[in-house]
PDB file of C-alpha atoms and ligand atoms in Angstrom:
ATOM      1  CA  UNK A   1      95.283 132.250 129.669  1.00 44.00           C
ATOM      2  CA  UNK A   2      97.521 133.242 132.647  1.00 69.00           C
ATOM      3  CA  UNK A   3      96.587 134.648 136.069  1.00 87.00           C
ATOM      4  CA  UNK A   4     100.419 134.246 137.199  1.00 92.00           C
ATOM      5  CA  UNK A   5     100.942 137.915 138.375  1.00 96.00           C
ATOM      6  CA  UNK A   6     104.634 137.557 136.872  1.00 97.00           C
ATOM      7  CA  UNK A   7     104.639 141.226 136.151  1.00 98.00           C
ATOM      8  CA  UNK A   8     103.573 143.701 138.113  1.00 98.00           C
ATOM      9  CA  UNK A   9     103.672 147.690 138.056  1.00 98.00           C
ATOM     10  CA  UNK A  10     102.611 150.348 140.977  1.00 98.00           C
ATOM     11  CA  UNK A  11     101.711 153.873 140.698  1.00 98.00           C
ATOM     12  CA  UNK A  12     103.235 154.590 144.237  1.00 98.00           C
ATOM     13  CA  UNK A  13     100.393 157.880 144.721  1.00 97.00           C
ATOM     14  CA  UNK A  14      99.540 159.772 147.927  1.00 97.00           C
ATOM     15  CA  UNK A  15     103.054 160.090 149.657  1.00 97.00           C
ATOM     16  CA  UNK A  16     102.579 164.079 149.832  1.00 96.00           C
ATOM     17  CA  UNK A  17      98.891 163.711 150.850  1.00 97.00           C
ATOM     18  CA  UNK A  18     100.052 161.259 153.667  1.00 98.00           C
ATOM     19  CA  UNK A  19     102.577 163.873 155.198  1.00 97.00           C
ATOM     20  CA  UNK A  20     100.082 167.000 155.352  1.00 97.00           C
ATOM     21  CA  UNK A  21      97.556 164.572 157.217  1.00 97.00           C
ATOM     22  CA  UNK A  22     100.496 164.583 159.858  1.00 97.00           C
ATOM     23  CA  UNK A  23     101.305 168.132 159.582  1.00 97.00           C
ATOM     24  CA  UNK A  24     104.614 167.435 158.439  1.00 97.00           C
ATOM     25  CA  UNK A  25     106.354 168.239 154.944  1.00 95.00           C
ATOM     26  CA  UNK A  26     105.419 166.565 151.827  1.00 95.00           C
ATOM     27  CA  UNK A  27     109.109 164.908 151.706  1.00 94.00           C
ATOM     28  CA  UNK A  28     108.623 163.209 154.563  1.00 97.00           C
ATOM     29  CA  UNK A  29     106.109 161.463 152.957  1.00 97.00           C
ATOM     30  CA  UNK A  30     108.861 160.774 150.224  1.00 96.00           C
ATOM     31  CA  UNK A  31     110.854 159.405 152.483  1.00 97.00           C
ATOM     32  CA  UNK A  32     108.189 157.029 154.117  1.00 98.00           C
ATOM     33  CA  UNK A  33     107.498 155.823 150.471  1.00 98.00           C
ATOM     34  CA  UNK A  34     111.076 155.060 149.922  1.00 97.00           C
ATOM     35  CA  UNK A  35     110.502 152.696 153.074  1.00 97.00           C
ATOM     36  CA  UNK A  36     107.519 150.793 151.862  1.00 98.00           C
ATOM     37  CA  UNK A  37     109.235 150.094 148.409  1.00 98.00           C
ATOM     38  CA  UNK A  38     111.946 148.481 150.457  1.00 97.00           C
ATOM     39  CA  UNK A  39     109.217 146.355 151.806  1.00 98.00           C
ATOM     40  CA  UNK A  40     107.224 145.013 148.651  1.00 98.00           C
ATOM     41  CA  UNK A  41     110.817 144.501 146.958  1.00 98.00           C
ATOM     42  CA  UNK A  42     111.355 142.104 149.598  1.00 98.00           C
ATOM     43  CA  UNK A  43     108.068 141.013 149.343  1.00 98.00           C
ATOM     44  CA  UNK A  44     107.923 140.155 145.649  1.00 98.00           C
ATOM     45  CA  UNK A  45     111.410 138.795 145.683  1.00 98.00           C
ATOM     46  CA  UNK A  46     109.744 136.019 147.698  1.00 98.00           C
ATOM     47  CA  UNK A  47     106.967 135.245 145.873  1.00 98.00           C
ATOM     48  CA  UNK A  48     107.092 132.567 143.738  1.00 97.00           C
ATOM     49  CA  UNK A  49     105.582 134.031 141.005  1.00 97.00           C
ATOM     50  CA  UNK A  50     106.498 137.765 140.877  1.00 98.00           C
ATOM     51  CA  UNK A  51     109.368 138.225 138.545  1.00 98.00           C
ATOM     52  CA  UNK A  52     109.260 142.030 137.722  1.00 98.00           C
ATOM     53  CA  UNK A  53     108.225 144.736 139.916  1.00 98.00           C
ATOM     54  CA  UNK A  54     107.667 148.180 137.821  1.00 98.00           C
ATOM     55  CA  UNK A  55     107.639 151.421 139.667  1.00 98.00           C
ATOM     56  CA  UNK A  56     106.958 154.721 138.768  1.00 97.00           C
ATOM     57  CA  UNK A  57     109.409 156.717 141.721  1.00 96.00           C
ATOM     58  CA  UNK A  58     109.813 159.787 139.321  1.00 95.00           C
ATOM     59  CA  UNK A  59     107.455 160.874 135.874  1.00 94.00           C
ATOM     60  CA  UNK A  60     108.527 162.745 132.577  1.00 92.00           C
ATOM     61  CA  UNK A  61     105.978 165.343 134.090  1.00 93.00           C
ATOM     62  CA  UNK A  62     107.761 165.268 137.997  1.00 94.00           C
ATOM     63  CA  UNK A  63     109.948 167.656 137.031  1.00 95.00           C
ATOM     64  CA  UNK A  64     106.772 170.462 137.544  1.00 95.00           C
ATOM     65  CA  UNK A  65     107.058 170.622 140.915  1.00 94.00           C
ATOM     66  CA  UNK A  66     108.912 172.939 143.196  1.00 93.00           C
ATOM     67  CA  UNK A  67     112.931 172.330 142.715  1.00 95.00           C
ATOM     68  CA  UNK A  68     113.602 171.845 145.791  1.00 94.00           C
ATOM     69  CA  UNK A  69     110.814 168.540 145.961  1.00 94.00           C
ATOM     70  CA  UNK A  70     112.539 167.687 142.629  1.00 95.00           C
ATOM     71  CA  UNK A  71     116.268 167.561 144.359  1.00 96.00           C
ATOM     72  CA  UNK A  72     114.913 165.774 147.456  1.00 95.00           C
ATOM     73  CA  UNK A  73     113.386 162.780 145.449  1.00 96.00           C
ATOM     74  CA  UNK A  74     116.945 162.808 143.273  1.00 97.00           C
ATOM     75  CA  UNK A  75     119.104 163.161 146.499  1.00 97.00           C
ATOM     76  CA  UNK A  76     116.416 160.031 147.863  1.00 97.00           C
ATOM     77  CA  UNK A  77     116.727 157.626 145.002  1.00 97.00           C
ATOM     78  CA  UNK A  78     120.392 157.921 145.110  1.00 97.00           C
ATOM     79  CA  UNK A  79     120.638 157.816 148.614  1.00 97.00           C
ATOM     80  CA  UNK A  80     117.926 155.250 148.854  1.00 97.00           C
ATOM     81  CA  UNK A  81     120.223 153.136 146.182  1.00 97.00           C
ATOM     82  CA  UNK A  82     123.353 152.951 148.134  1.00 97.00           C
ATOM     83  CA  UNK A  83     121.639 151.979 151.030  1.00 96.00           C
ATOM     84  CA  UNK A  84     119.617 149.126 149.240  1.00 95.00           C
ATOM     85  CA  UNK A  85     122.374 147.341 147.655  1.00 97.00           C
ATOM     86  CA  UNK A  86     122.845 145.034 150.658  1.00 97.00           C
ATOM     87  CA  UNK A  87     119.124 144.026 150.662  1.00 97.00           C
ATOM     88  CA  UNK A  88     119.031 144.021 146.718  1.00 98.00           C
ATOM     89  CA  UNK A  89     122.298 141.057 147.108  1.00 98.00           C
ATOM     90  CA  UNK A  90     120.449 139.166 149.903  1.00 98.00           C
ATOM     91  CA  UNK A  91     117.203 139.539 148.492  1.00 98.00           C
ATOM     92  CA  UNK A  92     118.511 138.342 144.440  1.00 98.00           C
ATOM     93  CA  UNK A  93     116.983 141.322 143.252  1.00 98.00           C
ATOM     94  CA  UNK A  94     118.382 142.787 139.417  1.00 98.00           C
ATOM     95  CA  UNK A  95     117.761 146.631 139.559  1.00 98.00           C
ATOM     96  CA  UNK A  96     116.925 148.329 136.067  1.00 98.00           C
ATOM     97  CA  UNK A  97     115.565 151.220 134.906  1.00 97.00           C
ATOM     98  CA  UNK A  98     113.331 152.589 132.300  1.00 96.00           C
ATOM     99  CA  UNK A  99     112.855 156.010 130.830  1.00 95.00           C
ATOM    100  CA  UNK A 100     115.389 158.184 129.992  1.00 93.00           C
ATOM    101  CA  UNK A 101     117.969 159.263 132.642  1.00 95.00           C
ATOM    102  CA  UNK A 102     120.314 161.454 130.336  1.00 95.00           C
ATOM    103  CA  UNK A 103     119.066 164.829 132.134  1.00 95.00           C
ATOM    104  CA  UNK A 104     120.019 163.677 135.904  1.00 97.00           C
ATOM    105  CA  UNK A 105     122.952 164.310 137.883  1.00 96.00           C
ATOM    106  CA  UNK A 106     126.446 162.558 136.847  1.00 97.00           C
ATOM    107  CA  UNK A 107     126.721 161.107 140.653  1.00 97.00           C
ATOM    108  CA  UNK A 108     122.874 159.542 140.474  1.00 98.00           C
ATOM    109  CA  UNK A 109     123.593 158.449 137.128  1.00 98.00           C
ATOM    110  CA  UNK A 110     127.067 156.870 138.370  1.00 98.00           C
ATOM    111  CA  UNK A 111     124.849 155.269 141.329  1.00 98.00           C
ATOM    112  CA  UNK A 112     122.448 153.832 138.977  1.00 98.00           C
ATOM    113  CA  UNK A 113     125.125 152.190 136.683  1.00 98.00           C
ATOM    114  CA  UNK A 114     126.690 150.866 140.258  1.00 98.00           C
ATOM    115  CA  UNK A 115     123.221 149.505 141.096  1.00 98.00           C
ATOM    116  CA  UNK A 116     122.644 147.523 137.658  1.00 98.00           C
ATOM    117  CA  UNK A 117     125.895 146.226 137.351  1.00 98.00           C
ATOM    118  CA  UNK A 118     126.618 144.980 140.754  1.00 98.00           C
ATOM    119  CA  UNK A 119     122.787 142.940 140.943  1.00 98.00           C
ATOM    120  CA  UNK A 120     122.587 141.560 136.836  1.00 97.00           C
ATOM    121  CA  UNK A 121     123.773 138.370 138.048  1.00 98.00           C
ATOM    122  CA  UNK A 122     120.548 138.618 140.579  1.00 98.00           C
ATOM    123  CA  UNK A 123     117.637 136.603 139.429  1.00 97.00           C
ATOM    124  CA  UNK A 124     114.846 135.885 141.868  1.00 98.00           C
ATOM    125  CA  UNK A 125     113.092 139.646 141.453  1.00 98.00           C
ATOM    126  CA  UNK A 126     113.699 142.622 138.574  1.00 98.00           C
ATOM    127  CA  UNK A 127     112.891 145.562 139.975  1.00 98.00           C
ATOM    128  CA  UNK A 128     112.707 148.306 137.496  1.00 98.00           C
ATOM    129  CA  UNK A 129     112.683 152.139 138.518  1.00 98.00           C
ATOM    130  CA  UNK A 130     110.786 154.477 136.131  1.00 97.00           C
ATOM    131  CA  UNK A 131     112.483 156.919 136.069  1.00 97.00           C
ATOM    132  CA  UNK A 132     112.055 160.479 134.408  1.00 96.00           C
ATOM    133  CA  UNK A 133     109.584 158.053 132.579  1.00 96.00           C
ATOM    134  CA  UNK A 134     106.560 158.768 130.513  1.00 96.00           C
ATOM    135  CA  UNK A 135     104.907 155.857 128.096  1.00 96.00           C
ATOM    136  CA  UNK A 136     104.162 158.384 125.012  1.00 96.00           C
ATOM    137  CA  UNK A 137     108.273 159.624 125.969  1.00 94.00           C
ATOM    138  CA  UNK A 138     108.701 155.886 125.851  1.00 95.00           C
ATOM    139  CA  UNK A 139     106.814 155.237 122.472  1.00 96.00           C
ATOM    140  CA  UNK A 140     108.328 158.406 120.714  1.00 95.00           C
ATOM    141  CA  UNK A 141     111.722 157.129 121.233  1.00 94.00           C
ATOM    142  CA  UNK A 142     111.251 153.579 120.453  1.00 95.00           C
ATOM    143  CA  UNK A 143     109.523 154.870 116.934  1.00 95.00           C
ATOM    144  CA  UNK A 144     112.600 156.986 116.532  1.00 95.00           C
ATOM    145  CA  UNK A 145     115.253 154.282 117.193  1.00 94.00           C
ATOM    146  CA  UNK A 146     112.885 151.806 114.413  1.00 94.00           C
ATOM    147  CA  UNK A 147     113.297 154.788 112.114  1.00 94.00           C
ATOM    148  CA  UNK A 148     116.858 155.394 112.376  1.00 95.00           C
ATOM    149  CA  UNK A 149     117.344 151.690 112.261  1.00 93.00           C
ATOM    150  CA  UNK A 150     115.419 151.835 108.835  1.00 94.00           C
ATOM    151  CA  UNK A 151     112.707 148.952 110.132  1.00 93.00           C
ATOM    152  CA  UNK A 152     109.079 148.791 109.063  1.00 92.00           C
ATOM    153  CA  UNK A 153     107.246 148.562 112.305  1.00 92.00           C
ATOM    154  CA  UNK A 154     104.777 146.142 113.460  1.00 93.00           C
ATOM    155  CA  UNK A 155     103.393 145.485 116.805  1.00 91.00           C
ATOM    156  CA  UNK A 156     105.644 142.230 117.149  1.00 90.00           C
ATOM    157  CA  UNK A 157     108.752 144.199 115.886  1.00 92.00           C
ATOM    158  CA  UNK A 158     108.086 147.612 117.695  1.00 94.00           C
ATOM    159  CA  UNK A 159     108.618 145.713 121.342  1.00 91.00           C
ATOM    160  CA  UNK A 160     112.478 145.342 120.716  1.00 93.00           C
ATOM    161  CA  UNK A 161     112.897 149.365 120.673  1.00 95.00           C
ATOM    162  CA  UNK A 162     110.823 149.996 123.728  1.00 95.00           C
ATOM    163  CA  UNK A 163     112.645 150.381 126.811  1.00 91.00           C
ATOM    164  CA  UNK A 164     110.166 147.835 128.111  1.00 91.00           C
ATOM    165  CA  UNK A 165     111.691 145.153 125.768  1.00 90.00           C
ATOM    166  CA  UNK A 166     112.791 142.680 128.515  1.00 87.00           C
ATOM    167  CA  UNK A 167     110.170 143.120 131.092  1.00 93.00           C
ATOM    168  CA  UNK A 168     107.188 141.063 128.924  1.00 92.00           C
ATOM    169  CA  UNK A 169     103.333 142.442 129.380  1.00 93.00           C
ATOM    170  CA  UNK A 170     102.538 144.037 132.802  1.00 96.00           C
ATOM    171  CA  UNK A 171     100.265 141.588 134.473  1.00 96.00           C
ATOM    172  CA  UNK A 172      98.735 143.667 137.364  1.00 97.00           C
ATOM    173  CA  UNK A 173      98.619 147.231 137.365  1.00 98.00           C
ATOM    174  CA  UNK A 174      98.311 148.811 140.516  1.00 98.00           C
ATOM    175  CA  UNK A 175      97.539 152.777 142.138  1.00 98.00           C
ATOM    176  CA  UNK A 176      97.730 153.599 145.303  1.00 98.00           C
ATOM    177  CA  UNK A 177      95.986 157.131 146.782  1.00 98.00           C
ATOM    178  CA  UNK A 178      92.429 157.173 145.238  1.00 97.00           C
ATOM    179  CA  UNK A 179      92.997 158.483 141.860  1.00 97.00           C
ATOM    180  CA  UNK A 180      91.777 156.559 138.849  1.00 97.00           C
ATOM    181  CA  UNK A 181      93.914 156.804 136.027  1.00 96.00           C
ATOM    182  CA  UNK A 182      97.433 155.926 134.683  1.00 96.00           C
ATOM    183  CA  UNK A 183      98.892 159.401 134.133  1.00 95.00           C
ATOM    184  CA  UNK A 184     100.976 158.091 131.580  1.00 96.00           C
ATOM    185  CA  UNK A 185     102.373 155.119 133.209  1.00 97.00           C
ATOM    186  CA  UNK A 186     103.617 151.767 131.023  1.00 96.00           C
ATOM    187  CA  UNK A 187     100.612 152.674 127.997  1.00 95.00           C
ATOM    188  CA  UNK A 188     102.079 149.794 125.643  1.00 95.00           C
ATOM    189  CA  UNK A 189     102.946 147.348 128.157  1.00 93.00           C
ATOM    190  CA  UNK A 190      99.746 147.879 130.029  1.00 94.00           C
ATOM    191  CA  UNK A 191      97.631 147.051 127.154  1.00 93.00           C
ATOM    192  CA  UNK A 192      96.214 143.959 128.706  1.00 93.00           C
ATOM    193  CA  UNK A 193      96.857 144.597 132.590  1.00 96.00           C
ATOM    194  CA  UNK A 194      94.507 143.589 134.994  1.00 96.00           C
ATOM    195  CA  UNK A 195      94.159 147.274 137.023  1.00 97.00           C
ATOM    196  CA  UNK A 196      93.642 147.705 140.677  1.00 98.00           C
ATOM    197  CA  UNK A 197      92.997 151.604 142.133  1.00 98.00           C
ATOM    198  CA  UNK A 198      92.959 151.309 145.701  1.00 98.00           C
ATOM    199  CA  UNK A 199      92.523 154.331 148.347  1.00 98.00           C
ATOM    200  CA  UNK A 200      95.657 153.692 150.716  1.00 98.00           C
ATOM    201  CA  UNK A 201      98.275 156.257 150.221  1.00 98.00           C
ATOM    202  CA  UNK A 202     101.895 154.743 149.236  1.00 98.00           C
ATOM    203  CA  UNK A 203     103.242 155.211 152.255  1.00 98.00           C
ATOM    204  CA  UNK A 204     100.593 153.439 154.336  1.00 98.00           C
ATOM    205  CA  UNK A 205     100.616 150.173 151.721  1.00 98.00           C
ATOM    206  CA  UNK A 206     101.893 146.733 153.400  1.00 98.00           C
ATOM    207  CA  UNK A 207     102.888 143.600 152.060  1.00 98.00           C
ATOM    208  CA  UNK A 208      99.623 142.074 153.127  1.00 98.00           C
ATOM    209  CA  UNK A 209      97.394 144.340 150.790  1.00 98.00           C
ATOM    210  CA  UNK A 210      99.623 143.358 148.495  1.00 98.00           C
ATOM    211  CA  UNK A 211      99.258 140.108 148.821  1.00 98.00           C
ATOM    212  CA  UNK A 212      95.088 139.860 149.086  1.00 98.00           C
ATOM    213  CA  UNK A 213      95.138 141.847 145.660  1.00 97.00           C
ATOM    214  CA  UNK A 214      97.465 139.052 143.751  1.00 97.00           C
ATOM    215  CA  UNK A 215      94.492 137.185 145.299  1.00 96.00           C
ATOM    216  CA  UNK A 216      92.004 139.419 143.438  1.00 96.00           C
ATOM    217  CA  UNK A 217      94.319 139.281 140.489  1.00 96.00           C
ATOM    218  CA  UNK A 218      93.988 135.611 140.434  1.00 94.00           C
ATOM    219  CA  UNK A 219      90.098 135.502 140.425  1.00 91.00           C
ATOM    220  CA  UNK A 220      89.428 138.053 137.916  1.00 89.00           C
ATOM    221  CA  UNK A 221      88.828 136.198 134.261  1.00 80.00           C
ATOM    222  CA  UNK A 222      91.995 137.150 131.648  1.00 78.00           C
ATOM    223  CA  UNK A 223      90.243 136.594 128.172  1.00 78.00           C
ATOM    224  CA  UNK A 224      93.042 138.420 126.011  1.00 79.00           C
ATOM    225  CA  UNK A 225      90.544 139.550 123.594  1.00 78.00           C
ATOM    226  CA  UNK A 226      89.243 135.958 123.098  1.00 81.00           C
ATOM    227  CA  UNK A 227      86.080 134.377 124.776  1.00 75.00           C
TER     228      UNK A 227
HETATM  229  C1  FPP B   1     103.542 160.373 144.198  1.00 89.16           C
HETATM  230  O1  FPP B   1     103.070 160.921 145.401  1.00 89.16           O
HETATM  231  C2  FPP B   1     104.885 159.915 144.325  1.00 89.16           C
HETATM  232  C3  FPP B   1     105.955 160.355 143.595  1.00 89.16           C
HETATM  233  C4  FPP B   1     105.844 161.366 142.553  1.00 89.16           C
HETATM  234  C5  FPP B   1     107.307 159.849 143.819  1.00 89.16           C
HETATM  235  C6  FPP B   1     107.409 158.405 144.172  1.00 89.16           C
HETATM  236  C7  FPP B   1     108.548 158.267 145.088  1.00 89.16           C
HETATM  237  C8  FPP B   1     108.613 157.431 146.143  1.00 89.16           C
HETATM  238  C9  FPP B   1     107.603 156.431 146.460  1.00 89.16           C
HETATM  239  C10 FPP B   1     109.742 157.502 147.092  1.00 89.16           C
HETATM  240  C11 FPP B   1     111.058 157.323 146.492  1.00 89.16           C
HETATM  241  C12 FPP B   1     111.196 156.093 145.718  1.00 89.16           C
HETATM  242  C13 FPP B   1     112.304 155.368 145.680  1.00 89.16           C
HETATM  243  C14 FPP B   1     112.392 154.210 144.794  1.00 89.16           C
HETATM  244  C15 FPP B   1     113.443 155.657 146.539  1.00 89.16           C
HETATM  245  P1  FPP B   1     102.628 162.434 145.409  1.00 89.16           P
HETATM  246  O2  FPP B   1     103.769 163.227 145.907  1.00 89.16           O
HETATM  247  O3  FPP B   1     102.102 162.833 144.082  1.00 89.16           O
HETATM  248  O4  FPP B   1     101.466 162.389 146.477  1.00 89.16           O
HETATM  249  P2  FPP B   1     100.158 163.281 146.521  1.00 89.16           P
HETATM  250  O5  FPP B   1      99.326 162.880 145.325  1.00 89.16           O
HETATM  251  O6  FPP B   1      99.527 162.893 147.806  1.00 89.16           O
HETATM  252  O7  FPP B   1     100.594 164.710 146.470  1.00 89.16           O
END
């Protein structure tokens, strides 16, 4: 059984909490966040077993909070996207993106069409956004593209629908910010994940607490089921 880390997903938690511990608004902790995911990409690209890098930037359940929170995290990723594509060349990183984008903006979803088809020749890192992402949204959909495809479902059939289908099983499943749960986050994929719920807020995380829990990952007994 494997204890390569090839796949691994973050629940990027705590950046609103980290910017009313400074007194400052909880965007700024947004755009702190945005920093530190331009410093694990980077990060994973270079590791020699990393392949995928899942992360949840904005859930089917984000769009609760106040609008203008909402419009700063859509005006982010899209500005955060232009700005990356230099780093995503250098670094050979493929961007994709799971969950369904249909209700954002025509210029964000123009950026993130930009994004994918300027890096799918990239191949040392996939980094997938979720975005406006939820894994029953995720399941509900892939059931209703089976149906209208008129297939039987099994579990071996019902990955092709998911918009999962290329990424393979999430390895390591990671939250930042103290909360223990996966509100939702990759529920098929995850079904074996080894999960890690560590206090530091997103927007304190480095590369090197990255790195000791890939060394946790490594000693921690994958049994699949089996004994
Ligand atoms: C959770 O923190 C974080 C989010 C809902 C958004 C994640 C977004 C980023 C990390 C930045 C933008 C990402 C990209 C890819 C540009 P929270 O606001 O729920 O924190 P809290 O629990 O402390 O309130």
């Amino acid at each position: 059984m494997s204890n390569t880390p090839r796949h691994i997903a973050i629940i990027m938690d705590g950046n609103g909490r980290w910017a009313k511990k400074r007194g400052l608004p909880r965007v700024k902790g947004h755009e702190k966040g945005a920093e530190v995911v331009r410093e694990i990409t980077t990060y994973c690209a270079n590791h020699p077993e990393v392949k995928v890098l899942t992360l949840f930037a904005f859930s089917t359940e984000n769009w609760k909070r106040p609008k203008h929170e909402v419009e700063f995290l859509m005006k982010l990723l899209e500005k955060y996207l232009k700005k990356e594509l230099p780093l995503y060349q250098k670094e050979g990183v493929r961007f994709e993106t799971i969950g369904d984008i249909s209700p954002f903006s025509a210029s964000l979803k123009e950026r993130i069409e930009i994004t994918k088809e300027e890096t799918k020749n990239n191949e040392k890192l996939i980094q997938v956004l979720a975005l406006n992402y939820g894994g029953r949204d995720e399941i509900v959909r892939a059931a209703n593209r089976a149906c209208k495809a008129g297939v039987v479902l099994s579990e071996d059939n019902f990955d092709q629908f998911l918009d999962t289908s290329r990424l393979g099983e999430a390895d390591l499943l990671l939250r930042t910010g103290g909360e223990m749960r996966l509100s939702n986050f990759l529920l098929w994929r995850a079904a074996y994940a080894e999960l890690f719920f560590i206090k530091t807020l997103w927007p304190d995380f480095t590369k090197k607490e990255l790195e000791n829990i890939i060394d946790e990952f490594k000693k921690r007994e994958r049994r699949f089921g089996g004994i």
